Amino acid sequence: MGKGDSIIVAVRVRPFNDREKTRNCKLVIEMPDEETTVIRDPKTNDEKRFTYDHSYWSHDGFSEKKNGYLEPTDPHYADQRRVFEDLGRGVLANAWAGYNCSLFAYGQTGSGKSYSIVGFKNNKGIVPIVCEELFKQIADNKKKNMQFEVFVSMMEIYCEKVRDLLSSTPPPKGGLKVREHPKNGFYVENLTTVPVNSFKEIEAKIEEGTKSRTIAATQMNATSSRAHTIVKITFNQKSSKQAGGTSMKKSEINLVDLAGSERQSAAGTEGDRLKEGIVINQSLTTLGRVIKALHDSQKAKSGKKTQIPYRDSVLTCLLKNALGGNSKTIMIAAISPADINFEETLSTLRFADRAKSIKTNAVVNENQTERALRELREENLRLQSQIQGGTAGDASNEEIEKLRRQLAENQKEMEEMEKSWQQKIAEEAAKHASGASEKVEMEAKKKKMCHLWNLNEDPALTNVIVHFIPVGESVVGNKPTSSGNFIQMSGLSILPQHVTLKNDGNNQIHLSPCSEDLDIFINGKPVHGETQLQQNDRVFFGGNHLYVFNNPTKKGIRTDITYENAQAEIAQNHAAALGNRGLGGGSKRDLILEEELMSTLPLVQRANAMATELGRNVKFEIVLVSPEMRGLTSGLTEIWVKVHNISEDTYFLWEKSRFMNRYYGMQEMYEAKQDGSEDWNMPKERDPFYEPPDSPVFIASSVVFLQSLAYLIDVEEQFPIVDLSGQEIGLLTVGLSPCSTTGKELRGEYVEDPDQLIGKNIAFKVKVISAVGLPRRILKSNCKYRFFGSKKMTTTATVSGNTPAYGHEETFQFKPVTKEVADYLANSNLYITFWGTQRPRGASSRKNSISTIGSNEAREGPNKAKRVERLVHQAKTSENRNISVKALETVLKGVDDNENRKTRKQSMKKAGSTTIKSRSGSKKPKAK
Ligand code: ADP
Ligand code: MG
């Protein structure tokens, strides 16, 4: 490797994905030479420069060969072969030399970690090529006195639990145990280790592991991007000496595909009491801390030992050698090229930069078998006497247990050493038929028989599960039936008998739901009765199961179906069915919104399904919240989640990031229950479904017209208070007074044109006086708004009751008024938002009464000009130059009532929000 023992760090940038293309993303990465990566901040255009051992440009400059391989058309482009030649070759050479090697891939979800490590189809990644080459080289090196052994294991770390991916028995409660061996360090107890004889066998094993990952992710409702996958290959070279005895070189190769590195946005946890309760990914967070500690201690040099927190997570225990011990280590940092991922990419580049300085200390693992055996025997004698002494003496049970375990481990190691390779292979073969032929069989079957294949948000887990549909009737469900054909699907929302699939023998397949109210969708549309499946149909069985139907005896099988477009059609049909504004309007804003909706909708559905299964009386619902609704004058419509706690009859609004945080907590709780854990049921303060009534919640908002100020007219007006579903729930009384800069209210100094204010020193007083009609459940509330140019939100006092008198006054000075200020007053509105705490049901009246106070007051609309004209006219002629509500009502009486209502509706749609009912959610809570 030629660089001493520093970790080798490579950065690789992938092409734009579909999402980035439709969004017209800008490229922010440049790689001017083979080592340098430059990232540009899309906001400021500032550039940051990093150097690594390798900077791989895989963004453009390639074309797709017939067999799907992406080959360079420009020498700048780094293809899979090149990455293997640079990094994989080194891994192989080190394995032959008897070093331990580790290769890990870091980066946000979708950045290309799996692509580099495992690869897709003909674009094989490092793992398969290393394995293939290893067996080739073994074949080339076969000598009489040499014996080669290769073993493989595969595991996943999810929520600090280790799952054996090659085990055929059900996983133990709480996962496999991680133990520490005094000499060899941390290891996973009872992890399946399979001897393999060929590349085909190892490939079949990795496929088997991927399949169990997919099944577990679907069943546990887990997000695969949050799991770490480790493939471990052990390579032993045994040579018998002429003088007798054998020596063995041993290399352990750890290939680690890390969980997505995306950080939780701070906004999501801000003010959320639960933030301590949910550990998003302890292993990944700890890895960051370990790398930082190693980096700092390397830099400090002064011999000052820093404590490295390896023990704080399962992943860092298992990677201890890879990071700071006996290993030659390589890190690939995968990055997105797009501006929208700038923050994440920068954070990945920084992480990779810190990793560069870390040094490991690899040694050749070579020993004389006979001596090793002798040492193990001696140690075991010592252990035995210690155990005997301990049981008699004062050693704790725990210590004795530990000694016993060590003894057992040693014994196992000795047995393995004494067993011949042929014995090991024969034992493995006896366990089950070879996996390789199974796969061939399945591929052949796929060409003949109707089947469903799975879609997963992770492309690596897509088309991994296949269900064949034989002639006759098959039941799909989570409990095998005693008779007939059965297709197992487990997890969220799947009933013991969910649907039946009938194959009439001519490859006509009919699907019938077993119950009326199931969430079954075909191509995004709900189905209730018997339906015949057509070629390429996307079938959503509820919860987490999405499949594509193919009839291989017929033409027209599509190859372009992805998880994303299958989700998109569900979201689109969903929105359309609710009569919502057409999504997919084509503008960038619409695209972003559609995409957000698409990614959030399935999560909200699953959250509802989890709530039902965990006995939480809570309903989640997506709401689209306009920037105006949030008290902002500009910005994008956002997706928030409305939470209705039915037992306490409280409502909350979570921003998407907060929902995501909570969602992960729900997943963990669900998984703990599935896992049979006794303490899955969280107390209220740690329950991700629960929000205490005194958490501040967004209630509603009001749009306040400012035009009067543009004409220096003093008004006191009432404005409708509109809740998220666009309903008028009450009225807010606001006073707006032009003032001198000393605070004296100006009366009668109106102007005819707002431009006349420009250059004058004027102050504007905003009075948030009182509100009526807030929901009864509101205990205390306050209002927030942002006046032109203010950096901070202005907040009123917090007042009890549903007819609060806020009595708030704030003066905003302009010395002088600029054109922007004059324009703002003349054309913009002040968006006032209401926030409050709630009283849970039982504490007061049970009804969620939201009084609607009839008002004909129009919000903004085409009558604005006319309205202003009248207002000014009134002001001029009125004795009392302070325009009152009465006067305004008189002004508005002149406007046609019908038109008025229409205008109001339109403007509310614009300023308000749209509610989207989740498919599996309850009826939208209707305000009365
Ligand atoms: P991760 O494992 O980091 O979540 P993936 O490896 O699954 O990301 O990559 C996401 C998508 O991007 C996949 O469809 C993959 O094929 C594609 N991709 C990633 N890296 C490259 C690359 N270097 N060249 C072409 N496509 C890539
Ligand atoms: Mg991946």
GROMACS .gro file of N, CA and C in nm, residues 415-517:
model
  309
  415GLU      N    1  -1.065  -2.739   1.783
  415GLU     CA    2  -1.135  -2.836   1.698
  415GLU      C    3  -1.126  -2.796   1.551
  416GLU      N    4  -1.151  -2.665   1.529
  416GLU     CA    5  -1.146  -2.616   1.392
  416GLU      C    6  -1.008  -2.636   1.331
  417MET      N    7  -0.905  -2.613   1.414
  417MET     CA    8  -0.768  -2.626   1.364
  417MET      C    9  -0.736  -2.769   1.327
  418GLU      N   10  -0.794  -2.861   1.404
  418GLU     CA   11  -0.761  -3.001   1.381
  418GLU      C   12  -0.843  -3.065   1.270
  419LYS      N   13  -0.956  -3.002   1.242
  419LYS     CA   14  -1.041  -3.055   1.135
  419LYS      C   15  -0.976  -3.027   1.000
  420SER      N   16  -0.993  -3.120   0.910
  420SER     CA   17  -0.938  -3.093   0.777
  420SER      C   18  -1.039  -3.011   0.698
  421TRP      N   19  -0.990  -2.946   0.598
  421TRP     CA   20  -1.076  -2.865   0.512
  421TRP      C   21  -1.188  -2.950   0.452
  422GLN      N   22  -1.153  -3.070   0.410
  422GLN     CA   23  -1.254  -3.158   0.350
  422GLN      C   24  -1.367  -3.185   0.450
  423GLN      N   25  -1.327  -3.204   0.576
  423GLN     CA   26  -1.430  -3.228   0.678
  423GLN      C   27  -1.524  -3.109   0.689
  424LYS      N   28  -1.464  -2.991   0.691
  424LYS     CA   29  -1.546  -2.869   0.708
  424LYS      C   30  -1.644  -2.854   0.593
  425ILE      N   31  -1.593  -2.874   0.473
  425ILE     CA   32  -1.678  -2.860   0.355
  425ILE      C   33  -1.790  -2.964   0.357
  426ALA      N   34  -1.755  -3.086   0.397
  426ALA     CA   35  -1.855  -3.193   0.400
  426ALA      C   36  -1.962  -3.161   0.502
  427GLU      N   37  -1.921  -3.109   0.619
  427GLU     CA   38  -2.019  -3.073   0.722
  427GLU      C   39  -2.116  -2.968   0.669
  428GLU      N   40  -2.062  -2.869   0.601
  428GLU     CA   41  -2.144  -2.762   0.547
  428GLU      C   42  -2.241  -2.818   0.443
  429ALA      N   43  -2.190  -2.903   0.356
  429ALA     CA   44  -2.272  -2.958   0.249
  429ALA      C   45  -2.386  -3.040   0.308
  430ALA      N   46  -2.359  -3.107   0.422
  430ALA     CA   47  -2.462  -3.190   0.484
  430ALA      C   48  -2.578  -3.104   0.534
  431LYS      N   49  -2.548  -2.978   0.567
  431LYS     CA   50  -2.651  -2.891   0.625
  431LYS      C   51  -2.761  -2.859   0.524
  432HIS      N   52  -2.722  -2.830   0.405
  432HIS     CA   53  -2.824  -2.800   0.302
  432HIS      C   54  -2.767  -2.816   0.163
  433ALA      N   55  -2.859  -2.826   0.071
  433ALA     CA   56  -2.819  -2.835  -0.069
  433ALA      C   57  -2.747  -2.707  -0.107
  434SER      N   58  -2.659  -2.716  -0.201
  434SER     CA   59  -2.580  -2.600  -0.239
  434SER      C   60  -2.669  -2.485  -0.288
  435GLY      N   61  -2.637  -2.367  -0.242
  435GLY     CA   62  -2.717  -2.250  -0.278
  435GLY      C   63  -2.708  -2.217  -0.425
  436ALA      N   64  -2.597  -2.252  -0.484
  436ALA     CA   65  -2.574  -2.212  -0.622
  436ALA      C   66  -2.682  -2.269  -0.714
  437SER      N   67  -2.714  -2.398  -0.695
  437SER     CA   68  -2.811  -2.458  -0.786
  437SER      C   69  -2.950  -2.402  -0.762
  438GLU      N   70  -2.978  -2.367  -0.636
  438GLU     CA   71  -3.107  -2.307  -0.602
  438GLU      C   72  -3.135  -2.184  -0.688
  439LYS      N   73  -3.031  -2.104  -0.703
  439LYS     CA   74  -3.046  -1.980  -0.776
  439LYS      C   75  -3.073  -2.008  -0.924
  440VAL      N   76  -2.998  -2.102  -0.978
  440VAL     CA   77  -3.017  -2.138  -1.119
  440VAL      C   78  -3.160  -2.185  -1.140
  441GLU      N   79  -3.207  -2.267  -1.046
  441GLU     CA   80  -3.344  -2.317  -1.053
  441GLU      C   81  -3.444  -2.203  -1.054
  442MET      N   82  -3.421  -2.108  -0.964
  442MET     CA   83  -3.516  -1.998  -0.954
  442MET      C   84  -3.518  -1.913  -1.080
  443GLU      N   85  -3.402  -1.888  -1.135
  443GLU     CA   86  -3.396  -1.808  -1.257
  443GLU      C   87  -3.471  -1.879  -1.370
  444ALA      N   88  -3.458  -2.010  -1.376
  444ALA     CA   89  -3.526  -2.087  -1.479
  444ALA      C   90  -3.677  -2.079  -1.459
  445LYS      N   91  -3.718  -2.088  -1.332
  445LYS     CA   92  -3.860  -2.083  -1.299
  445LYS      C   93  -3.920  -1.948  -1.337
  446LYS      N   94  -3.840  -1.843  -1.315
  446LYS     CA   95  -3.888  -1.707  -1.345
  446LYS      C   96  -3.919  -1.691  -1.493
  447LYS      N   97  -3.857  -1.774  -1.575
  447LYS     CA   98  -3.881  -1.763  -1.719
  447LYS      C   99  -4.008  -1.838  -1.760
  448LYS      N  100  -4.062  -1.915  -1.668
  448LYS     CA  101  -4.178  -1.997  -1.706
  448LYS      C  102  -4.306  -1.964  -1.629
  449MET      N  103  -4.289  -1.925  -1.505
  449MET     CA  104  -4.405  -1.916  -1.417
  449MET      C  105  -4.442  -1.773  -1.382
  450CYS      N  106  -4.574  -1.746  -1.369
  450CYS     CA  107  -4.617  -1.614  -1.324
  450CYS      C  108  -4.561  -1.589  -1.183
  451HIS      N  109  -4.518  -1.468  -1.159
  451HIS     CA  110  -4.461  -1.439  -1.028
  451HIS      C  111  -4.470  -1.291  -0.991
  452LEU      N  112  -4.445  -1.265  -0.864
  452LEU     CA  113  -4.437  -1.128  -0.812
  452LEU      C  114  -4.294  -1.107  -0.765
  453TRP      N  115  -4.234  -0.995  -0.800
  453TRP     CA  116  -4.101  -0.965  -0.745
  453TRP      C  117  -4.105  -0.832  -0.672
  454ASN      N  118  -4.020  -0.818  -0.570
  454ASN     CA  119  -4.036  -0.706  -0.478
  454ASN      C  120  -3.965  -0.577  -0.521
  455LEU      N  121  -4.023  -0.467  -0.477
  455LEU     CA  122  -3.959  -0.335  -0.493
  455LEU      C  123  -3.923  -0.286  -0.354
  456ASN      N  124  -3.804  -0.229  -0.341
  456ASN     CA  125  -3.763  -0.176  -0.211
  456ASN      C  126  -3.701  -0.039  -0.233
  457GLU      N  127  -3.711   0.047  -0.132
  457GLU     CA  128  -3.653   0.181  -0.148
  457GLU      C  129  -3.503   0.174  -0.169
  458ASP      N  130  -3.440   0.067  -0.120
  458ASP     CA  131  -3.298   0.047  -0.146
  458ASP      C  132  -3.283  -0.037  -0.273
  459PRO      N  133  -3.221   0.019  -0.378
  459PRO     CA  134  -3.212  -0.059  -0.503
  459PRO      C  135  -3.142  -0.194  -0.483
  460ALA      N  136  -3.056  -0.203  -0.383
  460ALA     CA  137  -2.985  -0.329  -0.360
  460ALA      C  138  -3.078  -0.437  -0.306
  461LEU      N  139  -3.192  -0.397  -0.254
  461LEU     CA  140  -3.285  -0.494  -0.197
  461LEU      C  141  -3.407  -0.512  -0.288
  462THR      N  142  -3.399  -0.461  -0.409
  462THR     CA  143  -3.508  -0.472  -0.504
  462THR      C  144  -3.488  -0.597  -0.590
  463ASN      N  145  -3.600  -0.663  -0.624
  463ASN     CA  146  -3.596  -0.786  -0.705
  463ASN      C  147  -3.514  -0.894  -0.635
  464VAL      N  148  -3.529  -0.901  -0.505
  464VAL     CA  149  -3.456  -1.001  -0.427
  464VAL      C  150  -3.554  -1.112  -0.385
  465ILE      N  151  -3.679  -1.071  -0.359
  465ILE     CA  152  -3.779  -1.171  -0.318
  465ILE      C  153  -3.871  -1.199  -0.436
  466VAL      N  154  -3.893  -1.326  -0.465
  466VAL     CA  155  -3.981  -1.365  -0.574
  466VAL      C  156  -4.084  -1.463  -0.520
  467HIS      N  157  -4.211  -1.435  -0.549
  467HIS     CA  158  -4.318  -1.529  -0.512
  467HIS      C  159  -4.379  -1.585  -0.639
  468PHE      N  160  -4.374  -1.716  -0.656
  468PHE     CA  161  -4.435  -1.778  -0.773
  468PHE      C  162  -4.582  -1.806  -0.746
  469ILE      N  163  -4.662  -1.801  -0.854
  469ILE     CA  164  -4.805  -1.824  -0.837
  469ILE      C  165  -4.844  -1.951  -0.913
  470PRO      N  166  -4.851  -2.063  -0.843
  470PRO     CA  167  -4.881  -2.189  -0.912
  470PRO      C  168  -5.028  -2.199  -0.951
  471VAL      N  169  -5.060  -2.296  -1.034
  471VAL     CA  170  -5.199  -2.318  -1.076
  471VAL      C  171  -5.281  -2.352  -0.952
  472GLY      N  172  -5.402  -2.297  -0.948
  472GLY     CA  173  -5.489  -2.319  -0.833
  472GLY      C  174  -5.495  -2.193  -0.749
  473GLU      N  175  -5.533  -2.211  -0.623
  473GLU     CA  176  -5.549  -2.094  -0.537
  473GLU      C  177  -5.434  -2.087  -0.436
  474SER      N  178  -5.376  -1.968  -0.423
  474SER     CA  179  -5.272  -1.947  -0.323
  474SER      C  180  -5.321  -1.840  -0.226
  475VAL      N  181  -5.295  -1.864  -0.099
  475VAL     CA  182  -5.331  -1.764   0.001
  475VAL      C  183  -5.206  -1.685   0.036
  476VAL      N  184  -5.221  -1.552   0.037
  476VAL     CA  185  -5.111  -1.466   0.081
  476VAL      C  186  -5.145  -1.417   0.221
  477GLY      N  187  -5.055  -1.433   0.317
  477GLY     CA  188  -5.085  -1.389   0.452
  477GLY      C  189  -4.968  -1.413   0.544
  478ASN      N  190  -4.989  -1.389   0.673
  478ASN     CA  191  -4.875  -1.405   0.763
  478ASN      C  192  -4.879  -1.534   0.845
  479LYS      N  193  -4.985  -1.615   0.830
  479LYS     CA  194  -4.991  -1.744   0.901
  479LYS      C  195  -5.014  -1.854   0.801
  480PRO      N  196  -4.920  -1.947   0.789
  480PRO     CA  197  -4.938  -2.055   0.692
  480PRO      C  198  -5.069  -2.130   0.714
  481THR      N  199  -5.138  -2.159   0.606
  481THR     CA  200  -5.261  -2.237   0.615
  481THR      C  201  -5.223  -2.384   0.608
  482SER      N  202  -5.310  -2.464   0.663
  482SER     CA  203  -5.276  -2.607   0.669
  482SER      C  204  -5.283  -2.672   0.531
  483SER      N  205  -5.370  -2.623   0.448
  483SER     CA  206  -5.382  -2.688   0.317
  483SER      C  207  -5.360  -2.585   0.207
  484GLY      N  208  -5.326  -2.632   0.090
  484GLY     CA  209  -5.315  -2.545  -0.026
  484GLY      C  210  -5.185  -2.469  -0.028
  485ASN      N  211  -5.167  -2.392  -0.134
  485ASN     CA  212  -5.043  -2.318  -0.149
  485ASN      C  213  -5.048  -2.189  -0.068
  486PHE      N  214  -4.935  -2.155  -0.009
  486PHE     CA  215  -4.933  -2.038   0.078
  486PHE      C  216  -4.814  -1.947   0.045
  487ILE      N  217  -4.839  -1.817   0.038
  487ILE     CA  218  -4.731  -1.722   0.014
  487ILE      C  219  -4.715  -1.636   0.139
  488GLN      N  220  -4.599  -1.647   0.200
  488GLN     CA  221  -4.578  -1.578   0.327
  488GLN      C  222  -4.539  -1.432   0.307
  489MET      N  223  -4.616  -1.342   0.368
  489MET     CA  224  -4.576  -1.201   0.376
  489MET      C  225  -4.602  -1.162   0.520
  490SER      N  226  -4.502  -1.107   0.587
  490SER     CA  227  -4.524  -1.073   0.726
  490SER      C  228  -4.501  -0.926   0.749
  491GLY      N  229  -4.542  -0.882   0.863
  491GLY     CA  230  -4.515  -0.743   0.899
  491GLY      C  231  -4.641  -0.661   0.904
  492LEU      N  232  -4.621  -0.531   0.908
  492LEU     CA  233  -4.727  -0.434   0.926
  492LEU      C  234  -4.847  -0.457   0.836
  493SER      N  235  -4.964  -0.452   0.894
  493SER     CA  236  -5.091  -0.452   0.821
  493SER      C  237  -5.119  -0.578   0.741
  494ILE      N  238  -5.037  -0.681   0.754
  494ILE     CA  239  -5.066  -0.804   0.680
  494ILE      C  240  -5.144  -0.899   0.770
  495LEU      N  241  -5.260  -0.943   0.720
  495LEU     CA  242  -5.347  -1.030   0.799
  495LEU      C  243  -5.302  -1.176   0.783
  496PRO      N  244  -5.348  -1.265   0.874
  496PRO     CA  245  -5.314  -1.406   0.858
  496PRO      C  246  -5.350  -1.454   0.718
  497GLN      N  247  -5.470  -1.413   0.671
  497GLN     CA  248  -5.507  -1.439   0.532
  497GLN      C  249  -5.540  -1.305   0.470
  498HIS      N  250  -5.457  -1.261   0.381
  498HIS     CA  251  -5.468  -1.124   0.333
  498HIS      C  252  -5.540  -1.117   0.198
  499VAL      N  253  -5.484  -1.186   0.100
  499VAL     CA  254  -5.552  -1.194  -0.031
  499VAL      C  255  -5.536  -1.337  -0.082
  500THR      N  256  -5.618  -1.371  -0.181
  500THR     CA  257  -5.594  -1.497  -0.251
  500THR      C  258  -5.558  -1.466  -0.395
  501LEU      N  259  -5.473  -1.550  -0.452
  501LEU     CA  260  -5.434  -1.537  -0.591
  501LEU      C  261  -5.477  -1.665  -0.660
  502LYS      N  262  -5.561  -1.650  -0.763
  502LYS     CA  263  -5.607  -1.770  -0.835
  502LYS      C  264  -5.541  -1.775  -0.972
  503ASN      N  265  -5.478  -1.888  -1.000
  503ASN     CA  266  -5.419  -1.909  -1.132
  503ASN      C  267  -5.504  -2.015  -1.201
  504ASP      N  268  -5.568  -1.976  -1.312
  504ASP     CA  269  -5.664  -2.067  -1.376
  504ASP      C  270  -5.596  -2.171  -1.465
  505GLY      N  271  -5.464  -2.170  -1.467
  505GLY     CA  272  -5.394  -2.269  -1.548
  505GLY      C  273  -5.352  -2.214  -1.683
  506ASN      N  274  -5.415  -2.102  -1.722
  506ASN     CA  275  -5.374  -2.037  -1.847
  506ASN      C  276  -5.300  -1.907  -1.819
  507ASN      N  277  -5.241  -1.902  -1.699
  507ASN     CA  278  -5.168  -1.782  -1.658
  507ASN      C  279  -5.255  -1.658  -1.647
  508GLN      N  280  -5.383  -1.680  -1.623
  508GLN     CA  281  -5.470  -1.568  -1.585
  508GLN      C  282  -5.472  -1.568  -1.433
  509ILE      N  283  -5.430  -1.454  -1.375
  509ILE     CA  284  -5.423  -1.450  -1.230
  509ILE      C  285  -5.527  -1.352  -1.176
  510HIS      N  286  -5.608  -1.400  -1.083
  510HIS     CA  287  -5.707  -1.312  -1.020
  510HIS      C  288  -5.673  -1.292  -0.874
  511LEU      N  289  -5.673  -1.167  -0.834
  511LEU     CA  290  -5.644  -1.134  -0.694
  511LEU      C  291  -5.774  -1.098  -0.624
  512SER      N  292  -5.799  -1.156  -0.508
  512SER     CA  293  -5.916  -1.114  -0.429
  512SER      C  294  -5.875  -1.089  -0.285
  513PRO      N  295  -5.908  -0.968  -0.236
  513PRO     CA  296  -5.879  -0.936  -0.096
  513PRO      C  297  -5.964  -1.025  -0.005
  514CYS      N  298  -5.907  -1.067   0.108
  514CYS     CA  299  -5.981  -1.153   0.200
  514CYS      C  300  -6.071  -1.073   0.293
  515SER      N  301  -6.053  -0.942   0.295
  515SER     CA  302  -6.138  -0.863   0.383
  515SER      C  303  -6.170  -0.734   0.308
  516GLU      N  304  -6.278  -0.668   0.350
  516GLU     CA  305  -6.327  -0.554   0.271
  516GLU      C  306  -6.238  -0.430   0.279
  517ASP      N  307  -6.191  -0.400   0.400
  517ASP     CA  308  -6.127  -0.270   0.417
  517ASP      C  309  -5.974  -0.277   0.414
   0.00000   0.00000   0.00000
